[in-house]
mmCIF file of C-alpha atoms in Angstrom:
data_model
loop_
_atom_site.group_PDB
_atom_site.id
_atom_site.type_symbol
_atom_site.label_atom_id
_atom_site.label_comp_id
_atom_site.label_asym_id
_atom_site.label_seq_id
_atom_site.Cartn_x
_atom_site.Cartn_y
_atom_site.Cartn_z
ATOM 1 C CA ASN A 26 0.000 0.000 0.000
ATOM 2 C CA THR A 27 1.019 3.615 -0.442
ATOM 3 C CA THR A 28 0.462 6.670 1.700
ATOM 4 C CA VAL A 29 -0.505 9.313 -0.835
ATOM 5 C CA ARG A 30 -0.647 12.174 1.657
ATOM 6 C CA THR A 31 -0.365 12.623 5.404
ATOM 7 C CA GLY A 32 -2.495 15.097 7.303
ATOM 8 C CA ALA A 33 -5.744 16.722 6.260
ATOM 9 C CA ALA A 34 -6.682 16.552 2.580
ATOM 10 C CA THR A 35 -9.654 16.442 0.229
ATOM 11 C CA LEU A 36 -10.199 13.508 -2.125
ATOM 12 C CA TYR A 37 -11.931 14.410 -5.403
ATOM 13 C CA GLY A 38 -11.615 11.357 -7.595
ATOM 14 C CA ILE A 39 -10.104 7.982 -8.309
ATOM 15 C CA HIS A 40 -9.701 6.637 -11.825
ATOM 16 C CA ALA A 41 -8.713 2.985 -11.932
ATOM 17 C CA SER A 42 -8.059 0.394 -14.579
ATOM 18 C CA GLY A 43 -7.096 -3.183 -14.091
ATOM 19 C CA GLY A 44 -7.264 -6.740 -15.144
ATOM 20 C CA SER A 45 -9.578 -9.461 -13.975
ATOM 21 C CA GLY A 46 -9.281 -9.889 -10.223
ATOM 22 C CA SER A 47 -8.062 -6.329 -9.532
ATOM 23 C CA VAL A 48 -8.796 -4.926 -6.080
ATOM 24 C CA VAL A 49 -8.425 -1.322 -4.831
ATOM 25 C CA ILE A 50 -8.880 -0.098 -1.253
ATOM 26 C CA VAL A 51 -8.729 3.566 -0.174
ATOM 27 C CA THR A 52 -8.654 4.559 3.500
ATOM 28 C CA ASP A 53 -8.294 7.541 5.804
ATOM 29 C CA GLY A 54 -5.540 5.949 7.875
ATOM 30 C CA ASP A 55 -2.823 3.318 7.970
ATOM 31 C CA MET A 56 -3.604 -0.171 6.635
ATOM 32 C CA GLY A 57 -0.399 -1.741 7.894
ATOM 33 C CA ALA A 58 2.345 -3.283 5.793
ATOM 34 C CA THR A 59 0.259 -6.126 4.351
ATOM 35 C CA PRO A 60 -3.452 -5.298 4.118
ATOM 36 C CA ASN A 61 -5.897 -8.163 3.663
ATOM 37 C CA TYR A 62 -7.488 -7.518 0.270
ATOM 38 C CA ASN A 63 -10.291 -9.942 1.111
ATOM 39 C CA SER A 64 -11.343 -8.060 4.253
ATOM 40 C CA THR A 65 -14.430 -5.896 4.112
ATOM 41 C CA SER A 66 -13.740 -4.423 7.553
ATOM 42 C CA ILE A 67 -10.522 -2.415 7.195
ATOM 43 C CA PRO A 68 -10.916 0.605 9.539
ATOM 44 C CA SER A 69 -11.632 4.013 7.965
ATOM 45 C CA THR A 70 -12.337 2.573 4.501
ATOM 46 C CA ILE A 71 -13.517 5.237 2.062
ATOM 47 C CA LEU A 72 -13.729 3.042 -1.025
ATOM 48 C CA ARG A 73 -13.230 -0.633 -1.812
ATOM 49 C CA PHE A 74 -13.925 -2.241 -5.149
ATOM 50 C CA GLY A 75 -13.102 -5.539 -6.730
ATOM 51 C CA PRO A 76 -12.228 -8.137 -7.397
ATOM 52 C CA LEU A 77 -13.191 -7.220 -10.950
ATOM 53 C CA GLN A 78 -14.780 -9.985 -12.973
ATOM 54 C CA ASN A 79 -13.339 -8.642 -16.227
ATOM 55 C CA ALA A 80 -10.635 -6.192 -17.183
ATOM 56 C CA GLY A 81 -11.868 -2.622 -17.391
ATOM 57 C CA THR A 82 -11.904 0.855 -15.947
ATOM 58 C CA SER A 83 -13.773 2.451 -13.062
ATOM 59 C CA GLU A 84 -14.162 6.117 -12.245
ATOM 60 C CA PHE A 85 -15.208 7.508 -8.874
ATOM 61 C CA ASN A 86 -15.812 11.269 -8.706
ATOM 62 C CA PHE A 87 -16.552 13.101 -5.472
ATOM 63 C CA VAL A 88 -17.653 16.515 -6.750
ATOM 64 C CA MET A 89 -17.714 18.197 -3.342
ATOM 65 C CA GLY A 90 -14.732 16.163 -2.136
ATOM 66 C CA ILE A 91 -14.334 13.753 0.753
ATOM 67 C CA GLY A 92 -12.469 15.057 3.782
ATOM 68 C CA ILE A 93 -9.373 13.113 4.851
ATOM 69 C CA ASN A 94 -8.401 13.552 8.495
ATOM 70 C CA THR A 95 -5.289 11.440 9.095
ATOM 71 C CA GLN A 96 -3.735 10.210 5.862
ATOM 72 C CA LEU A 97 -4.843 9.158 2.397
ATOM 73 C CA THR A 98 -3.699 5.567 1.870
ATOM 74 C CA VAL A 99 -4.269 3.371 -1.183
ATOM 75 C CA ALA A 100 -3.720 -0.353 -1.636
ATOM 76 C CA ALA A 101 -4.109 -1.899 -5.081
ATOM 77 C CA SER A 102 -3.389 -5.302 -6.517
ATOM 78 C CA SER A 103 -0.435 -5.476 -8.892
ATOM 79 C CA ASN A 104 -2.658 -5.577 -11.978
ATOM 80 C CA ALA A 105 -4.363 -2.234 -11.202
ATOM 81 C CA SER A 106 -3.283 1.275 -12.164
ATOM 82 C CA LEU A 107 -4.661 4.405 -10.508
ATOM 83 C CA THR A 108 -4.916 8.147 -10.860
ATOM 84 C CA ILE A 109 -5.879 9.917 -7.631
ATOM 85 C CA GLU A 110 -7.156 13.494 -7.522
ATOM 86 C CA TYR A 111 -6.689 15.238 -4.183
ATOM 87 C CA GLU A 112 -5.458 18.433 -2.595
#
């Protein structure tokens, strides 16, 4: 997983593409060194999608933004690519 930003932030969008089986998890906090991609109960989860049945793209837009309090952290399977819009 990757800490995109520490401290307060605003998340505006996530654009993802990936192959079959791709998983992406976005949280407001630390997921630890090895997050469980199968868990649906990771604390402070903002967004979780996957595993994808087929390769494709997904776009999540938060027009007014989602407030991040602690840190913006993203975990994605190796067959996913992401663009994250935040400030």
